[in-house]
PDB file of C-alpha atoms and ligand atoms in Angstrom:
ATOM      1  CA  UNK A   1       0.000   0.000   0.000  1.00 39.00           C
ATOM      2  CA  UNK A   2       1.714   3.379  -0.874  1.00 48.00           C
ATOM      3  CA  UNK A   3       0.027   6.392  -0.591  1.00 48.00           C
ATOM      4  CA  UNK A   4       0.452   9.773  -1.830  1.00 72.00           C
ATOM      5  CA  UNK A   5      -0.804  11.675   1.275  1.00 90.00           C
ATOM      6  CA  UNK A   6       1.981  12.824   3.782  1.00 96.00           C
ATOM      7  CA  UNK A   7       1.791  12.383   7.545  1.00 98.00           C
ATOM      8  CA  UNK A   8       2.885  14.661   9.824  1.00 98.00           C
ATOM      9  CA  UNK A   9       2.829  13.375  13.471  1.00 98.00           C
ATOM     10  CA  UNK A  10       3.419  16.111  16.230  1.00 98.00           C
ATOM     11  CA  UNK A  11       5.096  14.438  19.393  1.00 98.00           C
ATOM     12  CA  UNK A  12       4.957  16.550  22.511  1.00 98.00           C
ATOM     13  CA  UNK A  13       6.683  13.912  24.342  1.00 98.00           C
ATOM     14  CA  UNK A  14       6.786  14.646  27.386  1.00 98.00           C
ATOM     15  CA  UNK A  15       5.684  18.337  27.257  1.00 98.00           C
ATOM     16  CA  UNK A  16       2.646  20.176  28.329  1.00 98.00           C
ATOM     17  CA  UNK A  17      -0.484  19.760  31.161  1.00 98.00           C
ATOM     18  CA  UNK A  18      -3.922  19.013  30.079  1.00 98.00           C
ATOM     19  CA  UNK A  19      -4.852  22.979  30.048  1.00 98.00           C
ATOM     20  CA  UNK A  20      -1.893  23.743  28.047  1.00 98.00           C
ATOM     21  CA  UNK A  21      -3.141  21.178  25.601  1.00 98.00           C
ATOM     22  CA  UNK A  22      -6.115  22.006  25.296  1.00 98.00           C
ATOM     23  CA  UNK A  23      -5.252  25.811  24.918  1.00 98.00           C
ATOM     24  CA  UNK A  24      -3.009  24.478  21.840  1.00 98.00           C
ATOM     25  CA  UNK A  25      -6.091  22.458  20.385  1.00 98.00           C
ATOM     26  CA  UNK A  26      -8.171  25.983  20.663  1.00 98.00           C
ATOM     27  CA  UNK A  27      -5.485  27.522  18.674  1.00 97.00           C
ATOM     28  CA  UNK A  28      -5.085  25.211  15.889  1.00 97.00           C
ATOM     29  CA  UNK A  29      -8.880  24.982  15.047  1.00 96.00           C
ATOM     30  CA  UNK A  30      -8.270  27.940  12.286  1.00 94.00           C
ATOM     31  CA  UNK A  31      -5.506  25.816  10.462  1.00 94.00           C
ATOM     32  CA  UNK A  32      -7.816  22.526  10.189  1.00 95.00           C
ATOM     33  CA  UNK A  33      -9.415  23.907   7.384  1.00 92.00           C
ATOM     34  CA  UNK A  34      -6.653  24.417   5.354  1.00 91.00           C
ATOM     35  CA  UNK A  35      -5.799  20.423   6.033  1.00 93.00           C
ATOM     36  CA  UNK A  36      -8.659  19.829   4.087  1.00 89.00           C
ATOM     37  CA  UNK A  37      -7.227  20.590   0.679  1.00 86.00           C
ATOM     38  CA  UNK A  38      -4.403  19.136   1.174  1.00 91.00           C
ATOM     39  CA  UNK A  39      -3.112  15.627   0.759  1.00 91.00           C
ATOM     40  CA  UNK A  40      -1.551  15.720   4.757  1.00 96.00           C
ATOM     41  CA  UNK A  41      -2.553  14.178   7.645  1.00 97.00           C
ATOM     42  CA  UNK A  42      -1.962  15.362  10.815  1.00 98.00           C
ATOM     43  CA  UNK A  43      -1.851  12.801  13.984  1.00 98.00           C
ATOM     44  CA  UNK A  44      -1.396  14.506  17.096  1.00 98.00           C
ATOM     45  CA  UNK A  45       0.337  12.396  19.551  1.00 98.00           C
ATOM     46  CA  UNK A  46      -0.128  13.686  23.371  1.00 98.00           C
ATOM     47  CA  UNK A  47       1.387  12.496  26.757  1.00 98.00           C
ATOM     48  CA  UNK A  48      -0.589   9.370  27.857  1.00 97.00           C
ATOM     49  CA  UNK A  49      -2.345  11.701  30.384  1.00 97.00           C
ATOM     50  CA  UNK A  50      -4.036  13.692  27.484  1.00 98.00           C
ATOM     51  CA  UNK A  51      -4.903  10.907  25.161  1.00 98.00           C
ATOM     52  CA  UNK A  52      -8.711  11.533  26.314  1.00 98.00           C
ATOM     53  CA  UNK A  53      -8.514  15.012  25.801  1.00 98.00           C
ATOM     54  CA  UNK A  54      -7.149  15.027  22.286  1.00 98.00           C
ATOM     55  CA  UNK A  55      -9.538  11.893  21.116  1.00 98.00           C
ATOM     56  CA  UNK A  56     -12.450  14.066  21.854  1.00 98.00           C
ATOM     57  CA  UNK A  57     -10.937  17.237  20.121  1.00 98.00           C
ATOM     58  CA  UNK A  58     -10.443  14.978  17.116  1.00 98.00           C
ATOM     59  CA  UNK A  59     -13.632  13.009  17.127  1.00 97.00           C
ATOM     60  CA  UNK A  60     -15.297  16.907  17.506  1.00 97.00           C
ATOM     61  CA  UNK A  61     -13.042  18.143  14.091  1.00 95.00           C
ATOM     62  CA  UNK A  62     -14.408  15.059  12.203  1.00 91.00           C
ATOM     63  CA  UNK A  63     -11.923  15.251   9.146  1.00 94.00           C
ATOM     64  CA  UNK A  64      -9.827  13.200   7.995  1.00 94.00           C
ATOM     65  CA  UNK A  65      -6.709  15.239   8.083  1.00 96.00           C
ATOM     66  CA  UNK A  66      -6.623  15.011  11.690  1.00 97.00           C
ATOM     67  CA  UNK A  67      -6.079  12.304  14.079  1.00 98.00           C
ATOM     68  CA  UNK A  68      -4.452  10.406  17.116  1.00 98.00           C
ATOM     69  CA  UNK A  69      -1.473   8.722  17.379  1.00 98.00           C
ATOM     70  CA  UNK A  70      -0.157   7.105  20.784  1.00 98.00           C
ATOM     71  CA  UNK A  71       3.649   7.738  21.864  1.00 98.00           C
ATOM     72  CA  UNK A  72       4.184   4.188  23.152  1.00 98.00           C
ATOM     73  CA  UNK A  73       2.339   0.846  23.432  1.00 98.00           C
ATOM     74  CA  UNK A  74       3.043  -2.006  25.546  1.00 98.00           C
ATOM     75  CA  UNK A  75       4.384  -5.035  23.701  1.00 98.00           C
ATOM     76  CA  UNK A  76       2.255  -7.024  25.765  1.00 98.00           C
ATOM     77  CA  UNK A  77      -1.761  -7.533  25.541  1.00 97.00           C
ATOM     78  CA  UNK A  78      -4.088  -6.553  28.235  1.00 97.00           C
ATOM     79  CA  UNK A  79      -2.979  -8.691  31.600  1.00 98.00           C
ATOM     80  CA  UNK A  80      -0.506  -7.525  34.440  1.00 98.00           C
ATOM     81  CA  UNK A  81       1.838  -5.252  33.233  1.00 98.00           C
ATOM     82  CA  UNK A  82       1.745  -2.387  35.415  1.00 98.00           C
ATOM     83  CA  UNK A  83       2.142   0.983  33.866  1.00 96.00           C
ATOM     84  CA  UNK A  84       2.019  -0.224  30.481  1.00 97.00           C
ATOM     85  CA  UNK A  85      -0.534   0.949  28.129  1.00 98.00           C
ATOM     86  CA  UNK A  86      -1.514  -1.568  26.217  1.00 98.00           C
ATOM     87  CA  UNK A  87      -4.443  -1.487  22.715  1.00 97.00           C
ATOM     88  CA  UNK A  88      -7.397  -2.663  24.920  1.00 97.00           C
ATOM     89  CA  UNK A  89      -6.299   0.364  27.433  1.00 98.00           C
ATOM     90  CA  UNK A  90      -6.531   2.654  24.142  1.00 98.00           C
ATOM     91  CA  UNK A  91      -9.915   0.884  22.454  1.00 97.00           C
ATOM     92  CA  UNK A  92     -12.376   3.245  21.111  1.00 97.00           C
ATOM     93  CA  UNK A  93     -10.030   6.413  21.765  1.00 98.00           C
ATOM     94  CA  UNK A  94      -9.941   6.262  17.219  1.00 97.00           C
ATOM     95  CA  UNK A  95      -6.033   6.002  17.690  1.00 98.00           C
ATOM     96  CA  UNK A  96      -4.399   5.277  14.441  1.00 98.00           C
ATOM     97  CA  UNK A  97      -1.358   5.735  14.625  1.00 98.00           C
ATOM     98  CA  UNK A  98       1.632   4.481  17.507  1.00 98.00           C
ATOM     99  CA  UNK A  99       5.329   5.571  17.645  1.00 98.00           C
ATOM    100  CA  UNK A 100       7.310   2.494  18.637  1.00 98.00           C
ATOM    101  CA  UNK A 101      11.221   2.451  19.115  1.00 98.00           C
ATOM    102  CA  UNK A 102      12.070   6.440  19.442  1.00 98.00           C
ATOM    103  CA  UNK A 103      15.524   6.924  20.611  1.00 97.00           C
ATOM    104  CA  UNK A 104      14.337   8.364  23.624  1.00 97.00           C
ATOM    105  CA  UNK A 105      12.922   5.119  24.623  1.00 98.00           C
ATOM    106  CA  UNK A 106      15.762   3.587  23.622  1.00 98.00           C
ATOM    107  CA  UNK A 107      18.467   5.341  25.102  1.00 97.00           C
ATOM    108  CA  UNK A 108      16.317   6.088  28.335  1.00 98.00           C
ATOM    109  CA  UNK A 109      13.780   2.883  28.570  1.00 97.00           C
ATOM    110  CA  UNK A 110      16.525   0.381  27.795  1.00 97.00           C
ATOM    111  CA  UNK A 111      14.169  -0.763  24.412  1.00 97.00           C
ATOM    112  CA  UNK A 112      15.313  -3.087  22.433  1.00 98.00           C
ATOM    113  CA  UNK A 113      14.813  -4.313  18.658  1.00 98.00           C
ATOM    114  CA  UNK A 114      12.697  -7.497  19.616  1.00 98.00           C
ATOM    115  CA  UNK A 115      10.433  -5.142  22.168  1.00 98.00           C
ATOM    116  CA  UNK A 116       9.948  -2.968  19.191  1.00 98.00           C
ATOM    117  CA  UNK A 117       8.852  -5.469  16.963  1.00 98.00           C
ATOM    118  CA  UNK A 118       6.607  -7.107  19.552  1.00 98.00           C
ATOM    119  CA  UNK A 119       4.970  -3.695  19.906  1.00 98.00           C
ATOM    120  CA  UNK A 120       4.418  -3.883  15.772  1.00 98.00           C
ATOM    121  CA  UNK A 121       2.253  -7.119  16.327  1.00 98.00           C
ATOM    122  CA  UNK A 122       0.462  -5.439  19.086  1.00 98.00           C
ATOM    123  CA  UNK A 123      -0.466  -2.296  16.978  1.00 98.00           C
ATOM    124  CA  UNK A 124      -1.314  -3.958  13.808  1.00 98.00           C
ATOM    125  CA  UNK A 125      -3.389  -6.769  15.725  1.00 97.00           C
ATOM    126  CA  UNK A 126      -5.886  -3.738  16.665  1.00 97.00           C
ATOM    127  CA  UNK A 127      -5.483  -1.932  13.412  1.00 97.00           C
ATOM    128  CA  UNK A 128      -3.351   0.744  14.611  1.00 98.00           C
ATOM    129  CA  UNK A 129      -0.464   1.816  11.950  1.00 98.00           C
ATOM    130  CA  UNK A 130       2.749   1.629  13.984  1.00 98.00           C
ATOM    131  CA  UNK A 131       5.594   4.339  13.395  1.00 98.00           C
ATOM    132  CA  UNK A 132       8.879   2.921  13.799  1.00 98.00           C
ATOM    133  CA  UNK A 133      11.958   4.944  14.572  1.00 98.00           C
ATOM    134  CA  UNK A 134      15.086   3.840  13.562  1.00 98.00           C
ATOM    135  CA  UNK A 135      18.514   5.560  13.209  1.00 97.00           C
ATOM    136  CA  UNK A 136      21.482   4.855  10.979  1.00 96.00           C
ATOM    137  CA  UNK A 137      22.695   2.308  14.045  1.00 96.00           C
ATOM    138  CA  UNK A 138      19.397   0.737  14.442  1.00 97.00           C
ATOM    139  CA  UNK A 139      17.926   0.946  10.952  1.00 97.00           C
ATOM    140  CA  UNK A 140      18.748  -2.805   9.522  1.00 97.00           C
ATOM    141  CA  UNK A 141      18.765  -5.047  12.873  1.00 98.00           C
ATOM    142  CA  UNK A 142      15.222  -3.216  13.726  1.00 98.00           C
ATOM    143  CA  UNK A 143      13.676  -3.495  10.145  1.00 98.00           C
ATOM    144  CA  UNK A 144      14.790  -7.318  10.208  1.00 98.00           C
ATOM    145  CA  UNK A 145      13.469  -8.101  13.948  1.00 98.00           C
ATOM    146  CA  UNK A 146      10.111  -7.378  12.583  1.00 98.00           C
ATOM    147  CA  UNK A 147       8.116 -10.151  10.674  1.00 98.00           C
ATOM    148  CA  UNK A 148       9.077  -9.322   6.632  1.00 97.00           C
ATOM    149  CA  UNK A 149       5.225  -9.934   6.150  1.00 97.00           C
ATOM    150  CA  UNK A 150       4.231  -6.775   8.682  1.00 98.00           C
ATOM    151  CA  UNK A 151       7.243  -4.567   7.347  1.00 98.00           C
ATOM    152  CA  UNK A 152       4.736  -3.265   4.609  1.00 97.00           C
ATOM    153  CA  UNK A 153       2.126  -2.160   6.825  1.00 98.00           C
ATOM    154  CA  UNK A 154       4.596  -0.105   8.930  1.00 98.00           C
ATOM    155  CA  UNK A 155       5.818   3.429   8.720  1.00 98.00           C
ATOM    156  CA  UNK A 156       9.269   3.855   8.927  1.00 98.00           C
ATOM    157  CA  UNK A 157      10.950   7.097  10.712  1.00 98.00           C
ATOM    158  CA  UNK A 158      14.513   8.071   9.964  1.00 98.00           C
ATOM    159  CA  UNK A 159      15.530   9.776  12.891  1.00 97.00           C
ATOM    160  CA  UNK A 160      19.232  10.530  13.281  1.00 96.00           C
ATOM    161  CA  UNK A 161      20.618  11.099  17.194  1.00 93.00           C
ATOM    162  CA  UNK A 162      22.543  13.634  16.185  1.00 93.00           C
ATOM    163  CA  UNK A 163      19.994  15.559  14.649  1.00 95.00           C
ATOM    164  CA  UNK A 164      16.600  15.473  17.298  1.00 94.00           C
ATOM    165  CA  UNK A 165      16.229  18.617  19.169  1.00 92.00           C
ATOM    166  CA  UNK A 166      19.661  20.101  17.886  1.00 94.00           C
ATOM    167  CA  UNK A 167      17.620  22.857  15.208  1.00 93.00           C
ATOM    168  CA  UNK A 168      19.453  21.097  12.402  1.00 94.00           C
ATOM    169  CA  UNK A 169      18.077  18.431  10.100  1.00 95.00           C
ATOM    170  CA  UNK A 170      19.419  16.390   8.447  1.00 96.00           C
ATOM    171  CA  UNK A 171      20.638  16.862   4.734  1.00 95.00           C
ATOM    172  CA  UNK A 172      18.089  15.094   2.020  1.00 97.00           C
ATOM    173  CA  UNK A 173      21.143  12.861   0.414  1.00 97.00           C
ATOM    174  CA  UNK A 174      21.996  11.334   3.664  1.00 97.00           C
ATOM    175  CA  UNK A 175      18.032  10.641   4.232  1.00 97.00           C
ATOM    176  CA  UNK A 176      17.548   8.880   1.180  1.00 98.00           C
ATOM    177  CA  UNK A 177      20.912   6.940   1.509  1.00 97.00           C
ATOM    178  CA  UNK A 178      19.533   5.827   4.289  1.00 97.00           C
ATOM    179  CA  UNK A 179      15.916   5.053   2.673  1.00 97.00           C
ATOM    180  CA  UNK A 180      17.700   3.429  -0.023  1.00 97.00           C
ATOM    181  CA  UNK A 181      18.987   0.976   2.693  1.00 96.00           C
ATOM    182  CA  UNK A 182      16.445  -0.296   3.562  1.00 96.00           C
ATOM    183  CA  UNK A 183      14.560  -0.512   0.210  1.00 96.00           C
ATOM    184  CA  UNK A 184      15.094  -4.072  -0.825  1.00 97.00           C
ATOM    185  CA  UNK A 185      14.092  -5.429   3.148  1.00 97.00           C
ATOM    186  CA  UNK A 186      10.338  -3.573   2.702  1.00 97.00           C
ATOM    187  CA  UNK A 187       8.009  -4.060  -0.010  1.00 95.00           C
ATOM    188  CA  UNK A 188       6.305  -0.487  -0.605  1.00 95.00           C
ATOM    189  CA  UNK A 189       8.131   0.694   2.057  1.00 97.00           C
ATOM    190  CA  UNK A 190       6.678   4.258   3.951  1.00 97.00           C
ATOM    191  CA  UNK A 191       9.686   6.297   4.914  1.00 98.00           C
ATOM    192  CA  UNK A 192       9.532   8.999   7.339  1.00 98.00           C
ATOM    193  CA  UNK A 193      11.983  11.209   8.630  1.00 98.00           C
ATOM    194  CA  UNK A 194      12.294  12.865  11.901  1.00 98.00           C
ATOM    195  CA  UNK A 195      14.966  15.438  13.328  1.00 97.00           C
ATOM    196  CA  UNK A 196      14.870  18.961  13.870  1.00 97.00           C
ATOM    197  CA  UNK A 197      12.123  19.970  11.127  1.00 98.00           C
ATOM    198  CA  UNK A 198      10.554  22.998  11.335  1.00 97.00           C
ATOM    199  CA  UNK A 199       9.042  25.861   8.292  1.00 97.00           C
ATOM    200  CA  UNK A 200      12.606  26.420   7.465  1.00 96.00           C
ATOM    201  CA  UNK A 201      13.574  23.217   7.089  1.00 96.00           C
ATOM    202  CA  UNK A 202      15.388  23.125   3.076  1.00 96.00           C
ATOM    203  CA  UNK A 203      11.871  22.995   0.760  1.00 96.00           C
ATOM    204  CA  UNK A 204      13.746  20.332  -0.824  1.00 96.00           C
ATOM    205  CA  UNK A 205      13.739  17.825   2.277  1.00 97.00           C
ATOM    206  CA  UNK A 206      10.136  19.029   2.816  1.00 96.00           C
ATOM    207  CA  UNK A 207       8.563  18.119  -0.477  1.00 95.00           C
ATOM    208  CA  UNK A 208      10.540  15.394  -1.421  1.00 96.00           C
ATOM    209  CA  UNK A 209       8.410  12.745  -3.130  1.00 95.00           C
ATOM    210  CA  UNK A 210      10.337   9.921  -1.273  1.00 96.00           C
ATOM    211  CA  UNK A 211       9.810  11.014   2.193  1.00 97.00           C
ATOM    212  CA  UNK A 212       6.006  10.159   3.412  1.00 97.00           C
ATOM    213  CA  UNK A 213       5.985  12.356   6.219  1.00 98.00           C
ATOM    214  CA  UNK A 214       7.541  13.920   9.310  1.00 98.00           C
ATOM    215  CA  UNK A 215       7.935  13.180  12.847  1.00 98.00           C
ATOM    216  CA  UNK A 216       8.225  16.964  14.922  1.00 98.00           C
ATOM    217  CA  UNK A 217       8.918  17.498  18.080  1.00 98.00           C
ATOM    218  CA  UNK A 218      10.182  21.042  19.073  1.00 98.00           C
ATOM    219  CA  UNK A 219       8.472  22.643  16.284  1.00 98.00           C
ATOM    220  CA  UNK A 220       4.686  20.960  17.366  1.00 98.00           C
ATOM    221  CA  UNK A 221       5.402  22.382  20.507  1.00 98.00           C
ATOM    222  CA  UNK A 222       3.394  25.686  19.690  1.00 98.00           C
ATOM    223  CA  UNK A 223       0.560  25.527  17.444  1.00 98.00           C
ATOM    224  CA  UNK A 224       1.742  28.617  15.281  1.00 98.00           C
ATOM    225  CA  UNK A 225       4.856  26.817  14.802  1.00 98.00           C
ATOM    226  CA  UNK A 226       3.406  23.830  13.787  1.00 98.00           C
ATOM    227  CA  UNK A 227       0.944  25.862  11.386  1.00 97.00           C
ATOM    228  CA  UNK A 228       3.433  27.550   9.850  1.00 97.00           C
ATOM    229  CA  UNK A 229       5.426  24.437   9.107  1.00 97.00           C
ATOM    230  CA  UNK A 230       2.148  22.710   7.473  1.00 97.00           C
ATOM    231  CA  UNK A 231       2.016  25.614   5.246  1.00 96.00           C
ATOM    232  CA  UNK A 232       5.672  24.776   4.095  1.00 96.00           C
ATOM    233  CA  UNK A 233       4.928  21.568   3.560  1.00 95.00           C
ATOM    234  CA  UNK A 234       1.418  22.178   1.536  1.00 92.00           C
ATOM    235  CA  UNK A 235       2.844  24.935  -0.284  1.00 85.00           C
ATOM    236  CA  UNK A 236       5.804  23.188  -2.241  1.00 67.00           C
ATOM    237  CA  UNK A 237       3.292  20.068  -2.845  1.00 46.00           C
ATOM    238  CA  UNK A 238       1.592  22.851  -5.045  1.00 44.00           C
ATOM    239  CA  UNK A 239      -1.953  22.352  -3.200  1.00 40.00           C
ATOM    240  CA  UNK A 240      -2.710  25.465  -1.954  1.00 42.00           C
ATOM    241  CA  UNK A 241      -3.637  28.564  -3.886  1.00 40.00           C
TER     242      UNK A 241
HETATM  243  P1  PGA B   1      12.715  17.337  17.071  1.00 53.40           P
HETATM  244  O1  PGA B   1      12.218  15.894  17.595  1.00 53.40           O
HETATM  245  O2  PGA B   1      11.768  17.742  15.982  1.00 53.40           O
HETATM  246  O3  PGA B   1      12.656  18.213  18.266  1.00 53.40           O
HETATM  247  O4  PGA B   1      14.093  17.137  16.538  1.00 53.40           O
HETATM  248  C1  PGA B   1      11.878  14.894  16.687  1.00 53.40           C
HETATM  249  C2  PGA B   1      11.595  13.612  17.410  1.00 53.40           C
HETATM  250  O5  PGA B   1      12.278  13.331  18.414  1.00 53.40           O
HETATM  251  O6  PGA B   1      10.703  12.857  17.017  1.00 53.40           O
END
């Protein structure tokens, strides 16, 4: 399945109360409409703590250029895992979308490739597209720990270390060496790319054909950031008038 629409998830991480999210949500309402001519999705992904708050905002937009995504899922099913959140815990929220495997979680959660991939089989057993990060290090051991038959139905994220949070992205040769890795392992393979984007990010990077979407984390953090950037990204694509 490759598709021509882009997504673009926000990830506040660990950023933001519930009040501060919603007063972002209030904000953003003007630049929904413009969503609607474009070929972008937009999939919000909250703390845990605000999952509610931002299912209801979405259900209440009722468009299909916005949605949910989750930052994390257990790689477990429903059962005793304490402090997991697992796809039962999420059921009826209309997630879609769940990043699996960001550095962060990595580098601070001790997660490993198999976890990752177990997380995969969790998403897609609930019908929930999982997002998986990978950097140059992790890119081939991650893409092979997960089932060659479920590779198609994930997104990929290209997210170099070096590049997340630093207000630098990455140049577009090195991302599409790095797609081009990773190529023959996934059939139709959905390639992100994640690290330091933002409105000024090189129109190149942000309208390249290859790349089918962005992960953002700084510039989601305030809405008029993250409008501004989905202007960049419509306007190159052509879409707007
Ligand atoms: P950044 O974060 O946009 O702040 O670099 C990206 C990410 O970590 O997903």
């Amino acid at each position: 399945m490759k598709h021509s629409t882009k997504v673009i998830i926000a990830n506040w991480k660990s950023h933001k109360t519930d009040s501060e999210i919603k007063h972002w949500l209030t904000n953003f309402e003007a630049t929904v409409p413009s969503l609607t001519a474009s070929s972008l999705i937009v999939a919000i992904a909250p703390p845990m703590s605000s999952l509610a708050t931002v299912s209801a905002w979405v259900a209440q937009q009722d468009s299909p250029h916005v949605t949910l995504a989750i930052q994390d899922l257990s790689p477990y099913p429903a059962g005793s895992y304490t402090g997991a959140v697992c796809t039962r815990n999420i059921e009826g929220m209309g997630v879609k979308y769940a990043i699996v495997g960001h550095s962060e979680r990595r580098a601070h959660f001790h997660e490993t490739n198999q976890e990752v991939a177990l997380k995969v089989v969790q998403a897609l057993d609930d019908g929930i597209t999982p997002i998986v990060c990978v950097s140059a290090e992790t890119l081939i051991p991650q893409v092979k720990a997960i089932d060659s038959s479920l590779r198609s139905k994930c997104l990929f994220a290209f997210e170099p270390i070096d590049h997340i949070g630093t207000g630098i992205a990455d140049d577009l040769t090195h991302i599409l060496e790095q797609r081009s890795i990773i190529e023959p392992l996934v059939k139709d393979l959905n390639f992100l790319y994640g690290g330091s984007v933002d409105a000024h990010s090189d129109t190149a990077l942000l309208s390249a054909e290859q790349i089918d979407g962005f992960l953002v984390g700084t510039a989601s953090l305030d809405s008029a950031d993250f409008s501004d950037l989905l202007t960049a990204i419509i306007q190159p694509q052509g879409t707007q008038s």
